[in-house]
Tab-separated table of C-alpha atoms in Angstrom:
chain	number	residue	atom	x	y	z
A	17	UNK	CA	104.180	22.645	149.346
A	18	UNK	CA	102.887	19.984	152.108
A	19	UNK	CA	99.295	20.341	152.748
A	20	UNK	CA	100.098	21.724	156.303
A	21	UNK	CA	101.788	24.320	154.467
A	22	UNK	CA	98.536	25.181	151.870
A	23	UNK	CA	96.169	25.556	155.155
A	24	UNK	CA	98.148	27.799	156.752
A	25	UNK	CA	98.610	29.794	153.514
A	26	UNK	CA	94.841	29.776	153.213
A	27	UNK	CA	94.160	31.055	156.328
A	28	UNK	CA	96.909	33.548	155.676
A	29	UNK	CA	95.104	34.878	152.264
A	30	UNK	CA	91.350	35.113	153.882
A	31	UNK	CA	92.618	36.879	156.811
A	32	UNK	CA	94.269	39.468	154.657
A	33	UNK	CA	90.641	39.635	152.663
A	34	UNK	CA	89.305	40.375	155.998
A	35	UNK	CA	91.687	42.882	157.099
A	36	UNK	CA	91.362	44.508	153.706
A	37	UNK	CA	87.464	44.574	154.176
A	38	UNK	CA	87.840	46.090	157.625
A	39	UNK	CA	89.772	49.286	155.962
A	40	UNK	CA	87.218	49.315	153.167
A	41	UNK	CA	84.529	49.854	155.503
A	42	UNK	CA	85.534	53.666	156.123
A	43	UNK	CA	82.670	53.653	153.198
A	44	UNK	CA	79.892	52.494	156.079
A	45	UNK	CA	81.988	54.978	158.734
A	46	UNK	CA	81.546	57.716	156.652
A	47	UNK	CA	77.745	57.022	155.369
A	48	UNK	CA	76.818	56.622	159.368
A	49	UNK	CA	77.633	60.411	159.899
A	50	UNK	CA	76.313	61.329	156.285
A	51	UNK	CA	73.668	63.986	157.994
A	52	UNK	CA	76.232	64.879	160.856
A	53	UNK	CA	79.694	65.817	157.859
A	54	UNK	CA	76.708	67.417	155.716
A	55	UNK	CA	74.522	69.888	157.236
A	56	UNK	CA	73.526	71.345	153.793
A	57	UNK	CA	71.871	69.555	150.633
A	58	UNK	CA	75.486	70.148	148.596
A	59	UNK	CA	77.512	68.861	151.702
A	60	UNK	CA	75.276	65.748	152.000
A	61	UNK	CA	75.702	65.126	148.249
A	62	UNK	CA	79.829	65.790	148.651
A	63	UNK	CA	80.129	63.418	151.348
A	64	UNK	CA	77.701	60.733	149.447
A	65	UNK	CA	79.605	60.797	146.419
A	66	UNK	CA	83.079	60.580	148.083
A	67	UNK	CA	82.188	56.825	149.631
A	68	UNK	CA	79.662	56.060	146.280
A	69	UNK	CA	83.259	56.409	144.264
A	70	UNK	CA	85.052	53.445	146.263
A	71	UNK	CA	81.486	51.529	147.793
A	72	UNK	CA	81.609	48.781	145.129
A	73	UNK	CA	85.609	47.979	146.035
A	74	UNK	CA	84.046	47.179	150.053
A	75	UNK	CA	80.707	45.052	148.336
A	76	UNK	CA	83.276	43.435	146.585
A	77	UNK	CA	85.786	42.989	149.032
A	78	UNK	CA	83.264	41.321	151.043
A	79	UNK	CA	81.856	39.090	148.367
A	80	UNK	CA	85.540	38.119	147.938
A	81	UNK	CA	86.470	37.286	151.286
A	82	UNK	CA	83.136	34.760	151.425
A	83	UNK	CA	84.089	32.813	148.280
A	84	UNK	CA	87.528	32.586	149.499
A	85	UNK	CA	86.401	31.028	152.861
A	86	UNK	CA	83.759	29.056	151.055
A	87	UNK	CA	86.643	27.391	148.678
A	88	UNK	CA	89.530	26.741	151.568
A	89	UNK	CA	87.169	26.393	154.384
A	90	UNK	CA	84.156	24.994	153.446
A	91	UNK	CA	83.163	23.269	156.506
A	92	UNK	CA	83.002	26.639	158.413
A	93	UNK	CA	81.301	28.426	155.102
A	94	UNK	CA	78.569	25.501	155.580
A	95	UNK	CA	78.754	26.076	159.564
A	96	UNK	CA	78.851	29.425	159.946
A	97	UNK	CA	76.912	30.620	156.562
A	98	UNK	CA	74.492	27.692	156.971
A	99	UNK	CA	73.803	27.443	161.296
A	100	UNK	CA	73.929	31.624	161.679
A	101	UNK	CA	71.847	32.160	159.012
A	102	UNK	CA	69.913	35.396	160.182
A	103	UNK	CA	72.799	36.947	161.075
A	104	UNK	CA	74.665	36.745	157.816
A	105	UNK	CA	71.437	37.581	156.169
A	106	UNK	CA	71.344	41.078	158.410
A	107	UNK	CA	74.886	41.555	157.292
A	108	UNK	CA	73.938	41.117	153.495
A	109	UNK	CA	70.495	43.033	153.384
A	110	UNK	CA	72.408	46.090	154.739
A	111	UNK	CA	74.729	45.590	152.358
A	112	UNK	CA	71.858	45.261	149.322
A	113	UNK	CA	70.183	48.736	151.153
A	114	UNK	CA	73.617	50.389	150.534
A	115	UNK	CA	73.659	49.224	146.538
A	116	UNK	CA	70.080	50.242	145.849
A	117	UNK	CA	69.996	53.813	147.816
A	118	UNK	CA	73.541	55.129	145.479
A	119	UNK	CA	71.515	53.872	142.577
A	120	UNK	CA	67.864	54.886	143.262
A	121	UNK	CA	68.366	58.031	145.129
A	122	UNK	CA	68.317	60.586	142.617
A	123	UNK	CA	66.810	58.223	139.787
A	124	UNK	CA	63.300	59.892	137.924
A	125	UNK	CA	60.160	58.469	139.815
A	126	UNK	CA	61.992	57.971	142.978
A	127	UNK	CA	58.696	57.361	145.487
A	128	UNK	CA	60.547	56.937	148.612
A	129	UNK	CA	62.448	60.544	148.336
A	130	UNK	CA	66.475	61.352	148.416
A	131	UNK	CA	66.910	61.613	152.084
A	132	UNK	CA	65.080	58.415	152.698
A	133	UNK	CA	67.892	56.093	150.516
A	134	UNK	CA	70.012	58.286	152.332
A	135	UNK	CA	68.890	56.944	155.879
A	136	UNK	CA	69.350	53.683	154.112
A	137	UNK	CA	72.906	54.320	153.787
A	138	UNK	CA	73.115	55.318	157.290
A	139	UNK	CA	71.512	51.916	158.542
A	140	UNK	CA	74.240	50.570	156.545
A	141	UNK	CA	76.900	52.024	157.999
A	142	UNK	CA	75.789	51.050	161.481
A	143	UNK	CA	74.414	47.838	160.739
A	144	UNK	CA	77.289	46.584	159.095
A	145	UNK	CA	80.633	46.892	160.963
A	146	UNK	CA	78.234	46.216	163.705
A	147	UNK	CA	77.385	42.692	163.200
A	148	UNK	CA	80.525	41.880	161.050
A	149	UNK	CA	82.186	42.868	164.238
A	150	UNK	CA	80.104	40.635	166.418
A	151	UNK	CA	80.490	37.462	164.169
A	152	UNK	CA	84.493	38.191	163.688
A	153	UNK	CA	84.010	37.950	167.735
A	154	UNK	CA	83.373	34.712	167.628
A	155	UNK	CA	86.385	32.868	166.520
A	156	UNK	CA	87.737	34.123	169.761
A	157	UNK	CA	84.861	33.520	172.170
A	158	UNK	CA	82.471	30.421	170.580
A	159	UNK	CA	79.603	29.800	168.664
A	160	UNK	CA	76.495	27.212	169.391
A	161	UNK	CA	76.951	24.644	166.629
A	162	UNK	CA	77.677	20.635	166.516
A	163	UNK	CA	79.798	19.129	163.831
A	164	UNK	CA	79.394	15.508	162.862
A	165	UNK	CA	80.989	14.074	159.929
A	166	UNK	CA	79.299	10.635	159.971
A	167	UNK	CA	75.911	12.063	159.137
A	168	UNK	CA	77.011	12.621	155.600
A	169	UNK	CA	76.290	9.024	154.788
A	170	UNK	CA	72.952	9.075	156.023
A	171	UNK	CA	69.621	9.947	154.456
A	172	UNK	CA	69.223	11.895	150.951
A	173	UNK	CA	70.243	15.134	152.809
A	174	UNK	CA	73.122	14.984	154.860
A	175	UNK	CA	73.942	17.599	156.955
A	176	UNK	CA	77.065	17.902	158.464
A	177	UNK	CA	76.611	20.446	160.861
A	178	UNK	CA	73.978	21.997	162.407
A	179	UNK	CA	73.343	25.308	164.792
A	180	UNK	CA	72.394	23.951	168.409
A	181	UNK	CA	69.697	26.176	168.634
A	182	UNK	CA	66.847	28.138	167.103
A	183	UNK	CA	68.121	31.206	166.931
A	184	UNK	CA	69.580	31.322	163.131
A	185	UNK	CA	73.248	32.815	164.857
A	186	UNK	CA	71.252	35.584	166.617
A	187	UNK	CA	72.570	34.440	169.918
A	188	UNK	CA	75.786	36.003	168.982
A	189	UNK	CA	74.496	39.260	169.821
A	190	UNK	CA	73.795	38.204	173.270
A	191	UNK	CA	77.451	37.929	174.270
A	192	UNK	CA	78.919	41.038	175.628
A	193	UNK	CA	82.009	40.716	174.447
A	194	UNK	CA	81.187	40.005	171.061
A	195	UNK	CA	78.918	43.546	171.403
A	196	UNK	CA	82.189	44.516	172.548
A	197	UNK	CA	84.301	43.893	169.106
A	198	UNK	CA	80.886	45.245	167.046
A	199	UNK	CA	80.717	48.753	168.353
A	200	UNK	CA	84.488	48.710	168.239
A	201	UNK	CA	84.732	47.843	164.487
A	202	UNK	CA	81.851	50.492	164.594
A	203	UNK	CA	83.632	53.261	165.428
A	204	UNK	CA	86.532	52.328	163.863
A	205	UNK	CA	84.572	52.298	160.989
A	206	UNK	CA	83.487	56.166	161.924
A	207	UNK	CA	87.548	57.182	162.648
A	208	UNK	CA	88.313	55.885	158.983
A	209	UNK	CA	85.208	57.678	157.576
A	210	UNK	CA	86.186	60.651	159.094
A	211	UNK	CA	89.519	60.497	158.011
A	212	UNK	CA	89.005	59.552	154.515
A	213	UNK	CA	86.005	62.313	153.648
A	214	UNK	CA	88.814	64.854	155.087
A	215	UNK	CA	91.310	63.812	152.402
A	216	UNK	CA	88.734	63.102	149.639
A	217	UNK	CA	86.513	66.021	149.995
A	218	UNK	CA	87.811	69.523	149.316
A	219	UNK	CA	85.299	71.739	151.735
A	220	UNK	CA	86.524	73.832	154.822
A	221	UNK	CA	83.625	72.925	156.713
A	222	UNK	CA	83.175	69.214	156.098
A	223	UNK	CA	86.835	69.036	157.359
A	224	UNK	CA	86.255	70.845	160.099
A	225	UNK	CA	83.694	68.355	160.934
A	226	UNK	CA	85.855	65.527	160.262
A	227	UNK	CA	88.070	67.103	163.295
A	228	UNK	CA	85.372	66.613	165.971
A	229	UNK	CA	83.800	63.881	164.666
A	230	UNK	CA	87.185	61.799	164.049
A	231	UNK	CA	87.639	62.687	168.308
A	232	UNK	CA	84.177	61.501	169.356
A	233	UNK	CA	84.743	58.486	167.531
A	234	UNK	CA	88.575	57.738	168.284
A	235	UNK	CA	87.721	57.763	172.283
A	236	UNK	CA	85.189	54.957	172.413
A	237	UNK	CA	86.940	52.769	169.945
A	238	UNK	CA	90.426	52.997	171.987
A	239	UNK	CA	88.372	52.159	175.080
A	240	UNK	CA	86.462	49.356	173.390
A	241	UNK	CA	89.469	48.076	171.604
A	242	UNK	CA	91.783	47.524	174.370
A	243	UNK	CA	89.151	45.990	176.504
A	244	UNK	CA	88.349	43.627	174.167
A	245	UNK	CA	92.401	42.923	173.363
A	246	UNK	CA	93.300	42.282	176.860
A	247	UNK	CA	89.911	40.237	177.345
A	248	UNK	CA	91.411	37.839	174.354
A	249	UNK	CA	94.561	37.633	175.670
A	250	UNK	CA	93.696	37.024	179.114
A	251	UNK	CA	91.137	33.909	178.342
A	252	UNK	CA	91.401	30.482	177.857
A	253	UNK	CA	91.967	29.591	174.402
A	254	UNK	CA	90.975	26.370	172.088
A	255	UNK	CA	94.030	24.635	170.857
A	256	UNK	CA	93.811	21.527	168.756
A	257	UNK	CA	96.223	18.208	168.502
A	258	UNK	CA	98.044	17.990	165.401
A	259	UNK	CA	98.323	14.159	165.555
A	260	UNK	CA	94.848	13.225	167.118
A	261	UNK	CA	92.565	16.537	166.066
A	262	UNK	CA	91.591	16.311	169.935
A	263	UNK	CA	90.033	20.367	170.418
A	264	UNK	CA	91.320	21.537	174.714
A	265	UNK	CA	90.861	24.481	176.301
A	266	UNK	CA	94.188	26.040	177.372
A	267	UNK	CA	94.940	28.932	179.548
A	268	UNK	CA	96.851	32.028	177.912
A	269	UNK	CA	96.518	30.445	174.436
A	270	UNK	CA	96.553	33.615	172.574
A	271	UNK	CA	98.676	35.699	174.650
A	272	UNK	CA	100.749	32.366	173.883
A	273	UNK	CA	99.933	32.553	170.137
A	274	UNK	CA	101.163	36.391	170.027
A	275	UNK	CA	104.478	35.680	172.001
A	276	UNK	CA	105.537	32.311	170.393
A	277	UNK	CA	104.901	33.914	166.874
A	278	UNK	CA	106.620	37.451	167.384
A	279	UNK	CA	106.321	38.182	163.426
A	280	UNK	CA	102.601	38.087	164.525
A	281	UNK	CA	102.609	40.174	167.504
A	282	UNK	CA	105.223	42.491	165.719
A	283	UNK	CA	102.490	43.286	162.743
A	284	UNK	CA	99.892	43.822	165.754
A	285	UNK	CA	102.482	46.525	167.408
A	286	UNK	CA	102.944	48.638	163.939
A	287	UNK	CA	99.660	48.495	163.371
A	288	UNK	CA	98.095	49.640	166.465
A	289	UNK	CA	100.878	52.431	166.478
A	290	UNK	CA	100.183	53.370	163.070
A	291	UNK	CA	96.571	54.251	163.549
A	292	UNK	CA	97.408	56.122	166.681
A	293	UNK	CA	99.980	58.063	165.096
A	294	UNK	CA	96.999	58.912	162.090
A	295	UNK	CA	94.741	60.171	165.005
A	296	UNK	CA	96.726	62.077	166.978
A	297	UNK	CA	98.899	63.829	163.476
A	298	UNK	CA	94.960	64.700	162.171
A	299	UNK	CA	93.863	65.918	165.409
A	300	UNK	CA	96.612	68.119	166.216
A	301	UNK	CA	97.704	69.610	163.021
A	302	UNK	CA	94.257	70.860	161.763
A	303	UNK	CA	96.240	71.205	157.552
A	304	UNK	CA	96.741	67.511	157.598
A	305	UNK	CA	95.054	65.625	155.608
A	306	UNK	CA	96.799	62.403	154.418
A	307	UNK	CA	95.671	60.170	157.847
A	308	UNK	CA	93.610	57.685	156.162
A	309	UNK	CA	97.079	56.046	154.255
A	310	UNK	CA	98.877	55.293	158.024
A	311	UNK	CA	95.608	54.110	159.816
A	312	UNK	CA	94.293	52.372	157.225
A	313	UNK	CA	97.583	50.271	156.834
A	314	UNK	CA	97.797	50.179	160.416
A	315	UNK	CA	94.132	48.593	160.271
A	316	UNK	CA	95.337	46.172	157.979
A	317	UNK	CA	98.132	45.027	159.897
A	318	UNK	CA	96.069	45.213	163.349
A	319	UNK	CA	93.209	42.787	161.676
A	320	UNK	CA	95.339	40.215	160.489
A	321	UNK	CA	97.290	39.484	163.338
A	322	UNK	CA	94.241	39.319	165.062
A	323	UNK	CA	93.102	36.723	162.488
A	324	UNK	CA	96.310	35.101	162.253
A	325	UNK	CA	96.325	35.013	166.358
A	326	UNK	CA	93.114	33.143	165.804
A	327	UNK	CA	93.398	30.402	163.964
A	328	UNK	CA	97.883	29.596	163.411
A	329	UNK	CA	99.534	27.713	165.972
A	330	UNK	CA	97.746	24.880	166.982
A	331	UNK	CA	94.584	26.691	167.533
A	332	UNK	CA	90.720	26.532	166.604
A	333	UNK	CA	89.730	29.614	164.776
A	334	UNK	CA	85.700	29.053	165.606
A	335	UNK	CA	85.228	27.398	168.696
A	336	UNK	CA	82.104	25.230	169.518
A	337	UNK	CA	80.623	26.182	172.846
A	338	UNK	CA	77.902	23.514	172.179
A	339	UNK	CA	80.331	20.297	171.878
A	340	UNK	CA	84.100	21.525	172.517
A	341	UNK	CA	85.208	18.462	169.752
A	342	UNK	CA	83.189	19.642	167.421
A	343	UNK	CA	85.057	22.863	166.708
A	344	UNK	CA	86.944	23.886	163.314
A	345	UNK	CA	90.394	24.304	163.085
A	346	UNK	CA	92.664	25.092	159.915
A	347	UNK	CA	93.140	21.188	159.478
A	348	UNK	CA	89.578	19.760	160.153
A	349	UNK	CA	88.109	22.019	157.793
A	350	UNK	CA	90.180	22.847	155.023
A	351	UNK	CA	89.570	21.606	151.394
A	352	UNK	CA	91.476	18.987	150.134
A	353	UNK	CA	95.138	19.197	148.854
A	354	UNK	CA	94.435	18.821	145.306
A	355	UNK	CA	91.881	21.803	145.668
A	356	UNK	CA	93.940	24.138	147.930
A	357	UNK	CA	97.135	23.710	145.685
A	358	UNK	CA	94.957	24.595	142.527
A	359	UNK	CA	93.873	27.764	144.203
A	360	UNK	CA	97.304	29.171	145.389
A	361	UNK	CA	98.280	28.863	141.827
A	362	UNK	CA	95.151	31.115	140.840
A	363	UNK	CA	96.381	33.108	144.041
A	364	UNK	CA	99.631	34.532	142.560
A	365	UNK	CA	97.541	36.644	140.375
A	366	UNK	CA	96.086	38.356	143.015
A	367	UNK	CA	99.525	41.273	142.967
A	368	UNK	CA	98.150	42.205	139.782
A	369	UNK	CA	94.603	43.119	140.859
A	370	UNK	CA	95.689	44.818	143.635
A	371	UNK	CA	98.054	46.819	141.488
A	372	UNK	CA	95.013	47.314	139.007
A	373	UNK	CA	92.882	48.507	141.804
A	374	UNK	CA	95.441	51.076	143.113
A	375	UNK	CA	95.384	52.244	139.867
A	376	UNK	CA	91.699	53.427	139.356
A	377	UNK	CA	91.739	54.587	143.065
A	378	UNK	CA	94.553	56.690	141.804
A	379	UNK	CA	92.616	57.851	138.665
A	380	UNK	CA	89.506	58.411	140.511
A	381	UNK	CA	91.044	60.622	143.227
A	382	UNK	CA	93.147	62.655	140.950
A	383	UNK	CA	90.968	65.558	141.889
A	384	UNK	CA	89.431	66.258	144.825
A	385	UNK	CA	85.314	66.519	145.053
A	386	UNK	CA	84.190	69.791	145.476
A	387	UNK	CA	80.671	71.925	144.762
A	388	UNK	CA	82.069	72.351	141.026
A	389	UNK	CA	81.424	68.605	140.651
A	390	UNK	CA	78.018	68.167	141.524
A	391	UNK	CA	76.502	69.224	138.301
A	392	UNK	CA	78.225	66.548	136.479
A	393	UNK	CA	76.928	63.340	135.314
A	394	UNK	CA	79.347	61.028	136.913
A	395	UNK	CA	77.739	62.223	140.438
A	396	UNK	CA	75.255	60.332	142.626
């Protein structure tokens, strides 16, 4: 395995975290339209306990996909994690809302009231495929930060990179197109929710619900979607030099990217086709219930050739739109060899907990939740 080979495998594994986290987060769809799926105190409580059973597999998910970028890419982890500070910190604190309201809501002495933890875990839901969709944005259209490498000889605290403004990564938000990608992983976010509560919850009238709330979401996120898709493939890209490191701006890159690496754009094809075929099968036969399986794999496949689009073939996954040279690519930011080769050892074990993880969702949806259920202990 040539070290070439290990950074591109790296980049392979956190993009499939990230796709992974980006089906998980039917857990924030769903909790965004808690008071919309639940009109009654027992339908709120149905639709809270179906995402409370699988919210800890997302928290982790994303906790995963961090350490992961931290250990192969550390110089964005330090970058990104370090320069847009405030906005990863508005990505975890929804995150923390969403842990304390399924474990405080219904506790003894609860001051704040049930419904209030349960606008918590609405905030949560909108919050956080918001801004994870706005800082995913990014790798295609630029962040403000400067990268120098020298500085790590000088002074007691060397910092190697540094945002090129105040604004803590805030200025993210201020890019339309990176809105663009937010609202769109927002209400994909709400299509999986919708579709996933319909399969996991066994009422007539929260899956009735899930019908017209699955459309109202499904519309803006195809519209949103595609707009931001052909805006990525239509730009100029940020390719990099393999023999000098030398960052350019090239027209078509990724449209490039997706033709010259058809696997890629093949993956991007089934997937976008496999969520459309969960919509449309849910919305027109009104006794199926199984759509979260095709559009969640669909989602899967969809992210990570997005990902993989991003940051294979010669290009710079997180462009600087402070200093053009200064931007990261899978080569100028990777861990070393020694370090990256350790780690893809620990990676083959990573089958296994997948495997073990389909096995307790198995063994946790092995009945569906109903009004019998609420009584029991095991219920939020």
């Amino acid at each position: 395995m040539t070290y070439e080979f290990l950074q591109h495998y790296w980049w392979l594994v956190v993009s499939l975290l990230g796709a992974l986290l980006v089906f998980l987060m039917f857990v924030q769809g769903a909790n965004s339209m808690i008071f919309s799926l639940g009109r009654t105190e027992e339908e709120q409580r149905m639709v809270v306990n179906s995402t409370g059973r699988k919210w800890e597999l997302t928290f982790t998910t994303l906790v995963t996909f961090g350490g992961a970028f931290f250990a192969s890419f550390p110089l964005f982890y330090s970058t990104s994690f370090g320069g847009a500070y405030w906005l990863w910190m508005l990505i975890l604190f929804s995150f923390v809302l969403q842990a304390v309201s399924y474990e405080f809501q219904n506790k003894l002495g609860n001051l704040l009231g049930t419904r209030t933890f349960r606008w918590f875990l609405v905030a949560n839901g909108i919050l956080g495929p918001l801004l994870l969709g706005g800082a995913v944005a990014t790798f295609f259209n630029g962040s403000n930060f400067i990268v120098d490498k020298n500085n790590i000889a000088g002074g007691l605290q060397p910092v190697i990179s540094r945002w090129a403004n105040s604004s803590g990564g805030l200025d993210a938000l201020l890019d339309v197109w990176n809105l663009v990608l937010g609202f769109a992983v927002f209400f994909l976010a709400r299509v999986l929710g919708t579709l996933y509560v319909r399969n996991n919850v066994n009422d007539e009238n929260i899956r009735n619900r899930c019908g017209v709330r699955l459309l109202g979401a499904a519309v803006p996120f195809l519209i949103l979607f595609v707009a931001f898709v052909l805006h990525v493939l239509l730009k100029d890209g940020y390719a990099y030099d393999a023999a000098t490191g030398e960052i350019s701006i090239v027209p078509g890159k990724y449209l490039d990217n997706m033709l010259t690496m058809w696997y890629v754009f093949a993956a991007f094809v089934a997937g976008v086709a496999l969520v459309l075929y969960a919509i449309a099968k849910t919305v027109l036969d009104k006794t199926y219930i199984k759509g979260i399986w095709p559009a969640g794999t669909g989602v899967v496949l969809t992210v990570l050739a997005l990902l993989l689009c991003a940051g294979w073939n010669g290009t710079a996954y997180y462009p600087s739109n402070a200093d053009l040279q200064s931007s990261l690519t899978i080569a100028n930011s990777s861990s070393s060899e020694f370090t990256l080769s350790v780690m893809a050892v620990v990676s083959l074990l990573v089958p296994f907990v997948l495997a073990y993880i389909a096995y307790v969702w198995r063994a946790m949806d092995r009945k569906k939740i109903d009004k019998a259920e609420l009584g029991t202990d095991e219920m939020y």
